[in-house]
XYZ file of N, CA, C and O in Angstrom:
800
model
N 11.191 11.310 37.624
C 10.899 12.732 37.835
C 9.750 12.878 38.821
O 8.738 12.179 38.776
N 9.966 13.783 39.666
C 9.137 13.995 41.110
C 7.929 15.086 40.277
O 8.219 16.091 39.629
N 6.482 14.512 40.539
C 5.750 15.524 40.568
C 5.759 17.005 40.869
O 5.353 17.900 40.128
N 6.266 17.117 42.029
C 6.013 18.276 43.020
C 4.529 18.756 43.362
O 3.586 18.065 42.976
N 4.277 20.118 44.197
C 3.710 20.360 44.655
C 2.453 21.065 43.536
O 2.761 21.799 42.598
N 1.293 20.743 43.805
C 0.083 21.482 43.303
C 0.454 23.172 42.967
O 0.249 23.766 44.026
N 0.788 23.882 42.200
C 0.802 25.348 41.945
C 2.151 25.491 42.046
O 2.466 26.678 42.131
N 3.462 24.411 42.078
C 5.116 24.933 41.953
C 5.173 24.692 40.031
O 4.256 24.241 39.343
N 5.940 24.954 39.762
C 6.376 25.145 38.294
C 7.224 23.676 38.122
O 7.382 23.344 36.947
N 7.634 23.007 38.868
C 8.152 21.376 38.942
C 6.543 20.549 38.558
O 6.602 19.660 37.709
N 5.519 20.781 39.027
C 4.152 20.660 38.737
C 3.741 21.146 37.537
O 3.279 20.215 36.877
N 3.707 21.976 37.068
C 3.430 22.303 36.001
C 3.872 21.984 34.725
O 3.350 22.203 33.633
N 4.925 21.426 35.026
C 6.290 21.033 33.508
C 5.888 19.441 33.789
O 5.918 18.770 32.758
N 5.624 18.924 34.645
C 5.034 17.522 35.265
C 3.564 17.301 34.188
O 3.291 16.296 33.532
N 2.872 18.445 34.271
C 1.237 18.335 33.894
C 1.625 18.468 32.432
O 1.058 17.696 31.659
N 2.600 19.419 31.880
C 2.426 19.545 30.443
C 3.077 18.530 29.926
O 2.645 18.207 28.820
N 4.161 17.766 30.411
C 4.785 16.558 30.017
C 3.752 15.185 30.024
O 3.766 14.490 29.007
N 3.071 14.883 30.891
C 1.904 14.073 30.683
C 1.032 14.369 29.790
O 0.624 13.446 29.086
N 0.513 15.727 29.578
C -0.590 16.093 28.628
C 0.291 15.669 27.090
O -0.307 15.101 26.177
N 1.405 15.951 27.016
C 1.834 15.713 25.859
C 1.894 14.343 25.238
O 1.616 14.120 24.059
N 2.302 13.384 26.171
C 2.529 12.230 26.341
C 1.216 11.786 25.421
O 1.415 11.524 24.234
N -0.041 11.706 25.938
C -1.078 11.623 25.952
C -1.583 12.011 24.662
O -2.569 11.366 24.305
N -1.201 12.823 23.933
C -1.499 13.522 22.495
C -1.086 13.050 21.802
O -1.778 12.661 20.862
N 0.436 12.769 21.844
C 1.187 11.685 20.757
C 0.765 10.552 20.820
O 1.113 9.860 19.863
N -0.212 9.773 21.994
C -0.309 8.702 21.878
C -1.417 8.169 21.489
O -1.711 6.974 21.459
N -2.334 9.520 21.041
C -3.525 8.742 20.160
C -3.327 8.199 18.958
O -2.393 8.363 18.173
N -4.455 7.421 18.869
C -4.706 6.549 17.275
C -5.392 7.559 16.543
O -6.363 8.281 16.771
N -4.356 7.348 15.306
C -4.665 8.386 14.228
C -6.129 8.024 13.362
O -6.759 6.966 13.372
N -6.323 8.866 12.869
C -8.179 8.466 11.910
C -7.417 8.499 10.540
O -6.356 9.047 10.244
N -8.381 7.659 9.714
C -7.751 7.320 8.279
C -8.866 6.981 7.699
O -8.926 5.838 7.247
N -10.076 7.912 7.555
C -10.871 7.825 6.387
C -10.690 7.712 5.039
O -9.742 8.402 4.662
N -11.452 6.866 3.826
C -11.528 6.932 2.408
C -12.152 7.601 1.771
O -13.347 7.747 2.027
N -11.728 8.047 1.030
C -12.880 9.267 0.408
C -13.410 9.053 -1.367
O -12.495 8.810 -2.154
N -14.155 9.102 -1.662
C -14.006 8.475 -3.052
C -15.014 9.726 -3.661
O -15.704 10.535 -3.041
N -14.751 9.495 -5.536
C -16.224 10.272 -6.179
C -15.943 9.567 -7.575
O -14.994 8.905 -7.994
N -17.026 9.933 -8.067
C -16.956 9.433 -9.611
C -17.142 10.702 -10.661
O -18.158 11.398 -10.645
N -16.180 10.893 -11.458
C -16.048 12.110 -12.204
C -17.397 11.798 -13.388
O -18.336 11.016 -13.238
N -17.157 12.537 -14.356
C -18.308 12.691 -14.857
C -17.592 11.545 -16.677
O -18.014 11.868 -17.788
N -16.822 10.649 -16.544
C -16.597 10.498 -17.197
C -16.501 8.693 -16.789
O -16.106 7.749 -17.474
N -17.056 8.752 -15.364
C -16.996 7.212 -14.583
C -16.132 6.851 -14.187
O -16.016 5.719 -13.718
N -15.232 7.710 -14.248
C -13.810 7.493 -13.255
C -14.219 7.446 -11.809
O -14.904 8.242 -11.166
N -13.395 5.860 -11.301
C -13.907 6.300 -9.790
C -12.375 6.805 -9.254
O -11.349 6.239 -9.629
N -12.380 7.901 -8.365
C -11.162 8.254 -7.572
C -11.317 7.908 -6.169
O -12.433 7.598 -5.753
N -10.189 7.932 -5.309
C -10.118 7.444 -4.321
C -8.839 8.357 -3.263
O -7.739 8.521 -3.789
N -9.024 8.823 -2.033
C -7.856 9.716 -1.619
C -8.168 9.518 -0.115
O -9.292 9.190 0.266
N -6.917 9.772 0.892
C -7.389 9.222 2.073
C -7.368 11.245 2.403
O -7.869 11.700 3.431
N -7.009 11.742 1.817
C -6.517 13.323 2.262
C -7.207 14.612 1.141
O -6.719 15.567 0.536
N -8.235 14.169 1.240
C -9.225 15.661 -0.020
C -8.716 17.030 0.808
O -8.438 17.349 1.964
N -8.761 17.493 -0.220
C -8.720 18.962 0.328
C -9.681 19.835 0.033
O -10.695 19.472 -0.564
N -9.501 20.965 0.378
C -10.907 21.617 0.511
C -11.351 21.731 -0.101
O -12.546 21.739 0.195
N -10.941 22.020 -2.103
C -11.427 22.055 -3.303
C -11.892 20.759 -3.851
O -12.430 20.585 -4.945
N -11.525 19.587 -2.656
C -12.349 18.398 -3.393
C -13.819 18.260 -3.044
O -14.053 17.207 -2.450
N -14.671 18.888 -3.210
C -16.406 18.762 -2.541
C -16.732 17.802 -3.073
O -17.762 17.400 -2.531
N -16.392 17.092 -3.964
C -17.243 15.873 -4.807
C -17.037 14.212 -3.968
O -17.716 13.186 -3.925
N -15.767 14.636 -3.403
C -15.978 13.431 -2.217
C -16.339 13.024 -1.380
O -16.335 13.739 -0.378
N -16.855 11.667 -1.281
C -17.358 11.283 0.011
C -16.476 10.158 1.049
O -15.449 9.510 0.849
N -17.243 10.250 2.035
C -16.464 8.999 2.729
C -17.061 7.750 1.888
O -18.185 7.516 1.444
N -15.823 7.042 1.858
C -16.182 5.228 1.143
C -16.094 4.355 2.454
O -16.936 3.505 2.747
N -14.775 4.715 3.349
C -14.644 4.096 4.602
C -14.598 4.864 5.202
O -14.098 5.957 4.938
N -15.248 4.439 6.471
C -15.120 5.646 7.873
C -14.653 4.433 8.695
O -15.429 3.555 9.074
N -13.021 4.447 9.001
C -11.994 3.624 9.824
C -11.894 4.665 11.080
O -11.613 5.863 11.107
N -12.303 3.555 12.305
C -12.184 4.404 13.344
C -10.775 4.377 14.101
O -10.395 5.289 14.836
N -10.038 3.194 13.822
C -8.784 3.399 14.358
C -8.121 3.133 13.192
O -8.513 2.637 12.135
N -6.532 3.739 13.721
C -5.437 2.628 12.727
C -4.353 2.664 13.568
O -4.282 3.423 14.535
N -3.493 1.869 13.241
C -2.171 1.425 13.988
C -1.112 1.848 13.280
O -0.003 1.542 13.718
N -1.193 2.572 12.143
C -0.046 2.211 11.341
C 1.238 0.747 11.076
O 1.988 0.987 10.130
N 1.381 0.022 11.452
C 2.394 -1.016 11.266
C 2.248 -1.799 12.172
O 2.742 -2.881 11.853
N 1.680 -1.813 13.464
C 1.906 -2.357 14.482
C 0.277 -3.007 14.425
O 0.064 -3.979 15.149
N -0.888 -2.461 13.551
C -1.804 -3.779 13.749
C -1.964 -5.185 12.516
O -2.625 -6.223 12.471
N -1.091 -4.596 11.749
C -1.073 -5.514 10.474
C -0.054 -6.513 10.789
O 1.063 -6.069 11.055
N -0.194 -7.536 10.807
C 0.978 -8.657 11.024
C 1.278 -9.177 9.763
O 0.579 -9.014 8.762
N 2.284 -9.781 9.817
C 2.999 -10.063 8.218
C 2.299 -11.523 7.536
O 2.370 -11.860 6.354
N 1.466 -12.417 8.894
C 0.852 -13.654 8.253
C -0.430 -13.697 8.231
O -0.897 -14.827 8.089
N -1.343 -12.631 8.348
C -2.564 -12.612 8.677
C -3.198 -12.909 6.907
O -4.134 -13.642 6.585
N -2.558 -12.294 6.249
C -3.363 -12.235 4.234
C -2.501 -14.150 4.107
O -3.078 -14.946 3.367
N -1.611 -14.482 4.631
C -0.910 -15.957 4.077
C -1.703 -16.716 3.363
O -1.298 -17.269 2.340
N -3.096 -16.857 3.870
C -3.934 -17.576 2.897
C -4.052 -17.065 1.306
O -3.658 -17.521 0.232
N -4.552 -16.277 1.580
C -5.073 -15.301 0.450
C -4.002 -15.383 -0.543
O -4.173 -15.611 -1.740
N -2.644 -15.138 0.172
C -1.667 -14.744 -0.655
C -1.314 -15.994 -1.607
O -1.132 -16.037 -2.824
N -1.274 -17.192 -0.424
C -0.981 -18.717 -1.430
C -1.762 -19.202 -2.295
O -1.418 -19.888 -3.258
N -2.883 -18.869 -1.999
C -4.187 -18.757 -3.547
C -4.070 -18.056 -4.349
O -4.593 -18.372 -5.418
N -3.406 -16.881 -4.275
C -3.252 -15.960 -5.727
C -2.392 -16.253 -6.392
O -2.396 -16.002 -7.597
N -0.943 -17.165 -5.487
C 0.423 -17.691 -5.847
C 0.170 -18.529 -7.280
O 0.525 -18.362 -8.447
N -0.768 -19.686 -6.437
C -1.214 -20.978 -6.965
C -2.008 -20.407 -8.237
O -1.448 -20.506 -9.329
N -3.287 -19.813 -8.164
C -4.102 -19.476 -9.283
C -3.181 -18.762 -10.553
O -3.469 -19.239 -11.650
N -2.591 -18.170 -10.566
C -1.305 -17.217 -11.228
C -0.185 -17.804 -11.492
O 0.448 -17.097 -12.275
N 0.515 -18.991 -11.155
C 1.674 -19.228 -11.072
C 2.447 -18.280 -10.960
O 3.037 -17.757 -11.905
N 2.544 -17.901 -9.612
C 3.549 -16.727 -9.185
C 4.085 -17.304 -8.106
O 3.520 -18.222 -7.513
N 5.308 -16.779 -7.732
C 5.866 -17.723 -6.581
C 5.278 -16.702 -5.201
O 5.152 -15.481 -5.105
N 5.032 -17.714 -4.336
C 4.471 -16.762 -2.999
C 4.882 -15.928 -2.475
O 4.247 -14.890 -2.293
N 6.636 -16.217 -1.882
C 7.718 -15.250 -1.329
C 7.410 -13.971 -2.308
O 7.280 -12.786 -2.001
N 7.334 -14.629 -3.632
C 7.648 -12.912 -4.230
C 6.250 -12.169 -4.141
O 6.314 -11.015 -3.716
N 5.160 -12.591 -4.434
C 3.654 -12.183 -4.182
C 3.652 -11.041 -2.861
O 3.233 -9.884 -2.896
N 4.450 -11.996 -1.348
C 4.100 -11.677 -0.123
C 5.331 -10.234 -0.204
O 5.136 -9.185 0.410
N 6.339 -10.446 -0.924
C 7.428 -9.128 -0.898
C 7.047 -8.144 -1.439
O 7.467 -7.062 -1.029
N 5.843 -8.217 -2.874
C 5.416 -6.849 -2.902
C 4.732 -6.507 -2.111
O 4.884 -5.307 -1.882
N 3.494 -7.291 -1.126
C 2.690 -6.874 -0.562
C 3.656 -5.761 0.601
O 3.536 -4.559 0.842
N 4.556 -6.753 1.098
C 5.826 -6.134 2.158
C 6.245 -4.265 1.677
O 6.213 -3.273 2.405
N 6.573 -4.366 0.350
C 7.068 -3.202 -0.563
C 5.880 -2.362 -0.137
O 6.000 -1.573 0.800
N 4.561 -2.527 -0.893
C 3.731 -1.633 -1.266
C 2.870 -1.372 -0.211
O 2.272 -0.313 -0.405
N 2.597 -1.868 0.734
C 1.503 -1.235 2.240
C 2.156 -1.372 3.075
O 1.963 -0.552 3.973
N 3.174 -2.315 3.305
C 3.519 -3.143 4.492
C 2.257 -3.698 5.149
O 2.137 -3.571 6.367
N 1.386 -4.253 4.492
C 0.522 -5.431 4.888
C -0.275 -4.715 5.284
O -0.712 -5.233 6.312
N -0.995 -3.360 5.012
C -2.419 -2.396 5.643
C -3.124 -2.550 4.421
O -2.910 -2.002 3.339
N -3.996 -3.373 4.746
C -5.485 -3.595 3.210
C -6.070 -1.869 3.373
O -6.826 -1.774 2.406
N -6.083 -0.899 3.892
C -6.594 0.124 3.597
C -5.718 1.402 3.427
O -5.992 2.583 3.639
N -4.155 0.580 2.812
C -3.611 2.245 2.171
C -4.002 2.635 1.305
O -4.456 1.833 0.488
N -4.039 4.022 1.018
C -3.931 4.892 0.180
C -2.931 5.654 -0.182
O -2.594 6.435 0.708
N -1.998 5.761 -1.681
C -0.941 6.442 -1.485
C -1.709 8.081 -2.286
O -2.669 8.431 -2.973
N -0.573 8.607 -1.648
C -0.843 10.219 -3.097
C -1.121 10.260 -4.079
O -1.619 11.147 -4.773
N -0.699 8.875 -4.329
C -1.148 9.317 -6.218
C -2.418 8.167 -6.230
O -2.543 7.734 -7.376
N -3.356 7.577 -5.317
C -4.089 7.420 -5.358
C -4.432 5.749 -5.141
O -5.573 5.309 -5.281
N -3.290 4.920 -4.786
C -3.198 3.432 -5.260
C -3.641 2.815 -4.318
O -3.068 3.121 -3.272
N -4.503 1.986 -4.196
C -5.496 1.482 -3.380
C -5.052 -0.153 -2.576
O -4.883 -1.217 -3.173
N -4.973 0.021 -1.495
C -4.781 -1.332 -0.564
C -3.674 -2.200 -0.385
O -2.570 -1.672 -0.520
N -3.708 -3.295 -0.138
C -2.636 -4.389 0.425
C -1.170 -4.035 -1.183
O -0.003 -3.647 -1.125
N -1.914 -4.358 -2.169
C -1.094 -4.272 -3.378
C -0.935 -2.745 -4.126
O -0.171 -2.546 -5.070
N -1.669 -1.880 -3.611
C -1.475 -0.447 -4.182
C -1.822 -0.583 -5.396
O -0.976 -0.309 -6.247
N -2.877 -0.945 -5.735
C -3.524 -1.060 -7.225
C -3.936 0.690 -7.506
O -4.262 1.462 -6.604
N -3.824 1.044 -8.945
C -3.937 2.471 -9.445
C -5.425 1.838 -9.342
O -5.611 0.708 -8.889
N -6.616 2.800 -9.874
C -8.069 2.927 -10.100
C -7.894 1.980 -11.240
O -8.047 0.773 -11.052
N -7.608 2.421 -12.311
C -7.575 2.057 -14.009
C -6.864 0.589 -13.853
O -6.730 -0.043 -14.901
N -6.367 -0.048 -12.564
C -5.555 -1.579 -12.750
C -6.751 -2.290 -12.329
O -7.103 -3.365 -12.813
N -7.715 -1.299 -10.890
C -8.913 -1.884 -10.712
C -9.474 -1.920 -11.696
O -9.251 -2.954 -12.325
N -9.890 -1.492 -11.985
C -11.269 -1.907 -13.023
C -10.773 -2.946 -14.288
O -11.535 -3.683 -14.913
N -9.070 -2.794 -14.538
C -9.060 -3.491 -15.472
C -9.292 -5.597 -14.872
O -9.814 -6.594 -15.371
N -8.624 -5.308 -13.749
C -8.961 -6.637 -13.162
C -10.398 -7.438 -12.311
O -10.633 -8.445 -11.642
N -11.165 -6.130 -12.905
C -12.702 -6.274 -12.237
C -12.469 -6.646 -11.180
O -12.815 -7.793 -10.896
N -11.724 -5.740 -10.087
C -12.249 -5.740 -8.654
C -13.362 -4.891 -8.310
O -13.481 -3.708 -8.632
N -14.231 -5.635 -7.579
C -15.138 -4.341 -6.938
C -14.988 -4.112 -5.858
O -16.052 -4.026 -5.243
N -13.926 -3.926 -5.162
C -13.685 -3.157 -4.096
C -12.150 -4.084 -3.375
O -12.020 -5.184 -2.838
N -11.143 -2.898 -3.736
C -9.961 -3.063 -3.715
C -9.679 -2.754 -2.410
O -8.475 -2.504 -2.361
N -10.230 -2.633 -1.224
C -9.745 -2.711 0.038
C -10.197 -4.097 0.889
O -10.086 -4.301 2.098
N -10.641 -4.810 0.040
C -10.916 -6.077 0.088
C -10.147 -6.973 0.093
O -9.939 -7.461 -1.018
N -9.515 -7.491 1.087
C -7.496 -8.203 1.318
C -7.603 -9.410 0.334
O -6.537 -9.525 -0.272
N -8.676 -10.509 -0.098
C -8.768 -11.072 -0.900
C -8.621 -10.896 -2.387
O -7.904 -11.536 -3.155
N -9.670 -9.624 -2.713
C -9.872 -9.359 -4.340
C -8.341 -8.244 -4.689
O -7.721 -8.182 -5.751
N -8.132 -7.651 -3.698
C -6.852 -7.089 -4.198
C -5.773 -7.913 -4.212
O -5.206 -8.066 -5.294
N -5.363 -8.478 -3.253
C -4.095 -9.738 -3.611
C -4.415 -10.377 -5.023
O -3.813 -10.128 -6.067
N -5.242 -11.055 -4.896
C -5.869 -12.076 -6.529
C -5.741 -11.054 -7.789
O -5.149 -11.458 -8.790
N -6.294 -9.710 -7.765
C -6.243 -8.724 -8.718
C -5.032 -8.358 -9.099
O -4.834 -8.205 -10.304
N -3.993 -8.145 -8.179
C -2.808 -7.788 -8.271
C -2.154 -8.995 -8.631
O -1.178 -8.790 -9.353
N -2.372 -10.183 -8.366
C -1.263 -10.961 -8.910
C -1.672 -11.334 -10.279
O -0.895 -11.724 -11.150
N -3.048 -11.175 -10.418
C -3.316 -11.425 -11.906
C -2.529 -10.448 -12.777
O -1.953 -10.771 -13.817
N -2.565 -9.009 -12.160
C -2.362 -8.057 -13.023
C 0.220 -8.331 -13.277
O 1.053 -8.182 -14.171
N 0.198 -8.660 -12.142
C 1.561 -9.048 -12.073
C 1.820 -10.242 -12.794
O 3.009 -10.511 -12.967
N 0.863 -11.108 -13.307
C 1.597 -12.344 -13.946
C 1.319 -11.992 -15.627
O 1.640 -12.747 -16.545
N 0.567 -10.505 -15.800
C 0.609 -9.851 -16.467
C 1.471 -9.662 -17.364
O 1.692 -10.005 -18.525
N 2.198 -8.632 -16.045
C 3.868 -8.404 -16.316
C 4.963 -8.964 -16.427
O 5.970 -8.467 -16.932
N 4.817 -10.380 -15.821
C 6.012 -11.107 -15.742
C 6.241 -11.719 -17.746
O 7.253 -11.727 -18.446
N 4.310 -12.284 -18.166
C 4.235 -12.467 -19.589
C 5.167 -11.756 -20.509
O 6.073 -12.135 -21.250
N 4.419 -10.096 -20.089
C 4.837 -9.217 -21.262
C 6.201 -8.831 -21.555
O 6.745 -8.580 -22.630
N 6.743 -8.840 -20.079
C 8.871 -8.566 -19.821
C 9.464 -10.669 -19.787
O 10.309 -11.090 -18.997
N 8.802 -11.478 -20.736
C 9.741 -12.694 -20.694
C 9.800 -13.074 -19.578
O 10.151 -14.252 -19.642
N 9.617 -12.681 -18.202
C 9.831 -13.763 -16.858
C 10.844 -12.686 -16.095
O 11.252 -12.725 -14.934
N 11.113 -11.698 -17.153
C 12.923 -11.057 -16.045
C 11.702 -10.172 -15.349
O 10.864 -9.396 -15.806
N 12.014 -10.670 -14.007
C 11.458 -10.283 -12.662
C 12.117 -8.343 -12.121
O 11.500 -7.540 -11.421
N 13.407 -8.170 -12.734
C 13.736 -6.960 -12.586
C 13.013 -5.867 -13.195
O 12.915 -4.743 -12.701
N 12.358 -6.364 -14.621
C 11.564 -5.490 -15.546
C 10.519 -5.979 -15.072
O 9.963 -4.881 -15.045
N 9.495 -6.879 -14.539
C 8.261 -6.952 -14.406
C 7.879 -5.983 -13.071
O 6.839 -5.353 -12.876
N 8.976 -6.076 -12.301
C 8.804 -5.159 -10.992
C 8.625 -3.501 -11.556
O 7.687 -2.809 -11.162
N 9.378 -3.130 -12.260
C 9.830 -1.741 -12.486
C 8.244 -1.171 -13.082
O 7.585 -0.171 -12.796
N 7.943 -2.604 -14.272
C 6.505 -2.409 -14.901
C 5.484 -1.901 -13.757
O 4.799 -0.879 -13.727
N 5.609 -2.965 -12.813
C 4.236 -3.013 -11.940
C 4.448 -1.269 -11.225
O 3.579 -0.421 -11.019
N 5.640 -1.220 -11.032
C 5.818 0.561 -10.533
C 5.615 1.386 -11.240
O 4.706 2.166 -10.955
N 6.326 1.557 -12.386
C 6.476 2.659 -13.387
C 5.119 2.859 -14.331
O 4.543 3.919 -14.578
N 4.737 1.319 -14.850
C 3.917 1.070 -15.477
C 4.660 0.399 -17.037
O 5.803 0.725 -17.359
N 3.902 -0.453 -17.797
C 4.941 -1.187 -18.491
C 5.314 -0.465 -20.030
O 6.199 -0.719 -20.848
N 4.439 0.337 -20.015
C 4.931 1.150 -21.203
C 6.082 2.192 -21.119
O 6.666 2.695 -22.079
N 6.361 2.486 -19.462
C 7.418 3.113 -19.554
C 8.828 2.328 -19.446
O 9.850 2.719 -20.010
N 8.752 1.234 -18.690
C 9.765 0.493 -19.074
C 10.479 0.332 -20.829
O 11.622 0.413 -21.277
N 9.000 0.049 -21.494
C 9.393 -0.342 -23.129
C 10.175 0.738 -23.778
O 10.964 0.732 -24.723
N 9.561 2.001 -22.711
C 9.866 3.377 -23.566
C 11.425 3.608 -23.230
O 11.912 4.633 -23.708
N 12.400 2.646 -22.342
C 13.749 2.990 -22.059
C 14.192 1.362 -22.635
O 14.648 0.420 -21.986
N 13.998 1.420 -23.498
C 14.151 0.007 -24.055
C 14.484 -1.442 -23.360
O 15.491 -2.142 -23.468
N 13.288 -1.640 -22.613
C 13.277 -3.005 -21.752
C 14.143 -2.882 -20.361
O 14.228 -3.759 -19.502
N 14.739 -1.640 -20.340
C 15.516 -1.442 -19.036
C 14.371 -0.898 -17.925
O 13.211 -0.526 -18.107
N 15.038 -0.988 -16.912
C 14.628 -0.204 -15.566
C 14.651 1.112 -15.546
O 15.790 1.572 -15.477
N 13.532 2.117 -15.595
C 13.482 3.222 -16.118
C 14.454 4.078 -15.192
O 14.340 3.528 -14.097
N 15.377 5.165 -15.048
C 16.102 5.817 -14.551
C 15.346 6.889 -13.240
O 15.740 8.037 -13.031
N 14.255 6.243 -12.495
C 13.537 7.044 -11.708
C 14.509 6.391 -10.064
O 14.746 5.232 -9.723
N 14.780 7.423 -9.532
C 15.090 6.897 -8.150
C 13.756 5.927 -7.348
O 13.832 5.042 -6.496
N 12.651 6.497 -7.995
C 11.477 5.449 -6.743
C 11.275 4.508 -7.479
O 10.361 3.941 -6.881
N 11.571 3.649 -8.781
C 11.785 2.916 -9.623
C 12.655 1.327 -9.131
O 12.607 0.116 -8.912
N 13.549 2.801 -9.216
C 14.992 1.711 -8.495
C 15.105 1.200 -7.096
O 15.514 0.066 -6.845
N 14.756 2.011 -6.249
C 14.337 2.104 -4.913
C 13.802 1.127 -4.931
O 14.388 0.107 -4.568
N 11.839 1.089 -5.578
C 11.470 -0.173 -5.186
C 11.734 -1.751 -5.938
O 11.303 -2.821 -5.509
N 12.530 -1.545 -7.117
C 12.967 -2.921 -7.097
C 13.777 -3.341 -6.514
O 13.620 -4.508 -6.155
N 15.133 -2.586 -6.090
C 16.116 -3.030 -5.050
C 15.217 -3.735 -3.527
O 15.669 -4.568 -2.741
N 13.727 -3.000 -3.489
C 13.257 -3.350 -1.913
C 12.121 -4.931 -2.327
O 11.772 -5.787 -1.515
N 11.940 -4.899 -3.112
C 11.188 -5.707 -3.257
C 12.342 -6.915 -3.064
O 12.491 -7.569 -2.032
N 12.955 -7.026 -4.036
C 13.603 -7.726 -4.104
C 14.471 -8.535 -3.107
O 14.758 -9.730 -3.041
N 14.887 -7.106 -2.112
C 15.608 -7.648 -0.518
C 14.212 -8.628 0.165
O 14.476 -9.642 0.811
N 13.477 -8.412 0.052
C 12.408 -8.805 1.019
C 11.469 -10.142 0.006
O 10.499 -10.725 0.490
N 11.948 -10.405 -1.285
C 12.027 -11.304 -1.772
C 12.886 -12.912 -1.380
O 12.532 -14.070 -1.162
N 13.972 -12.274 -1.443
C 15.180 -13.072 -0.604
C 14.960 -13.678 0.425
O 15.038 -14.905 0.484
N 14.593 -12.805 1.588
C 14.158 -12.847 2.665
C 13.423 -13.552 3.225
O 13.698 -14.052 4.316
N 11.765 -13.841 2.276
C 11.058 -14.568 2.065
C 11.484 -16.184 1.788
O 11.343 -17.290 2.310
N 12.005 -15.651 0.792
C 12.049 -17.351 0.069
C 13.035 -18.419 0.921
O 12.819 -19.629 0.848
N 14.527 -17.679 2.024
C 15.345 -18.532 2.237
C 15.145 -18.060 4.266
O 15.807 -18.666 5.109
């Protein structure tokens, strides 16, 4: 496409097509925001809204990439130490990580789940992490908290997954099955592909 001339309207659709270009192609900001309720709950949200005043920044991240700066072997260490310490198999360790961030140590989902493994607040503290955006203490935390699950569901990997999603009391509460939630099912079917995937 031809520029054209300074002040023709071929110029002008030229200037707003570059300006646009240019807008979509910034790096997005992805601050953490955290507070502690009055009951010692710590919360955590990448998106407060205006009625949240009690938060602060925890991280002030000046860039992010979404998908394209996290590579899939950069945690490998980390991950084969939590394998080993846990007896958990690695492929499957590295497929939730795949499932639950796609490999960004600083997500945050909506409902609040923190880093590489999407740990809830209440999984932190139960696994004494102190600071779950930490690519080390969250992998190790999470697989502790997953070999958890694998104990409490006998080893069947279909119910320990659903646990680590749903949470394991709701599994018990549909009697040892996979609870009937589409994002349930969703993510054990995905874990699981990318389990496969892994291992062969």
């Amino acid at each position: 496409m031809k520029s054209g001339k300074p002040g023709t309207p071929k110029f002008f659709l030229f200037l707003i097509t570059g300006l646009a270009c240019c807008l979509f192609t910034l790096p997005l900001h992805a601050d953490i925001y955290m507070f502690v309720d009055q009951n010692g709950v710590t919360h955590f949200t990448n998106v407060p809204t205006s009625s949240d005043s009690e938060y602060r920044v925890y991280i002030k991240e000046k860039k992010r990439y979404e998908h394209a700066r996290y590579a899939e072997k950069q945690f490998d260490p980390y991950i084969r130490e939590a394998a080993e310490l846990n007896g958990v198999s690695y492929p499957l360790l590295k497929a939730i990580i795949k499932a639950e961030s796609d490999f960004n140590p600083r997500a945050v989902s909506k409902k609040g789940a923190l880093g590489l493994r999407q740990l809830m607040p209440e999984n932190v503290r139960r696994m004494n992490i102190s600071d779950p955006f930490d690519p080390r203490e969250n992998i190790n935390g999470g697989a502790r908290y997953f070999r958890k699950m694998l104990d409490r569901f006998k080893g069947k990997l279909s119910l320990s997954l659903a646990a680590y999603n749903a949470g394991p009391t709701t599994v018990e509460r549909y009697d040892n099955r996979i609870p009937p939630y589409r994002e349930t099912e969703n993510y054990v079917e995905k874990v699981l592909r990318y389990y496969y995937n892994y291992k062969y």
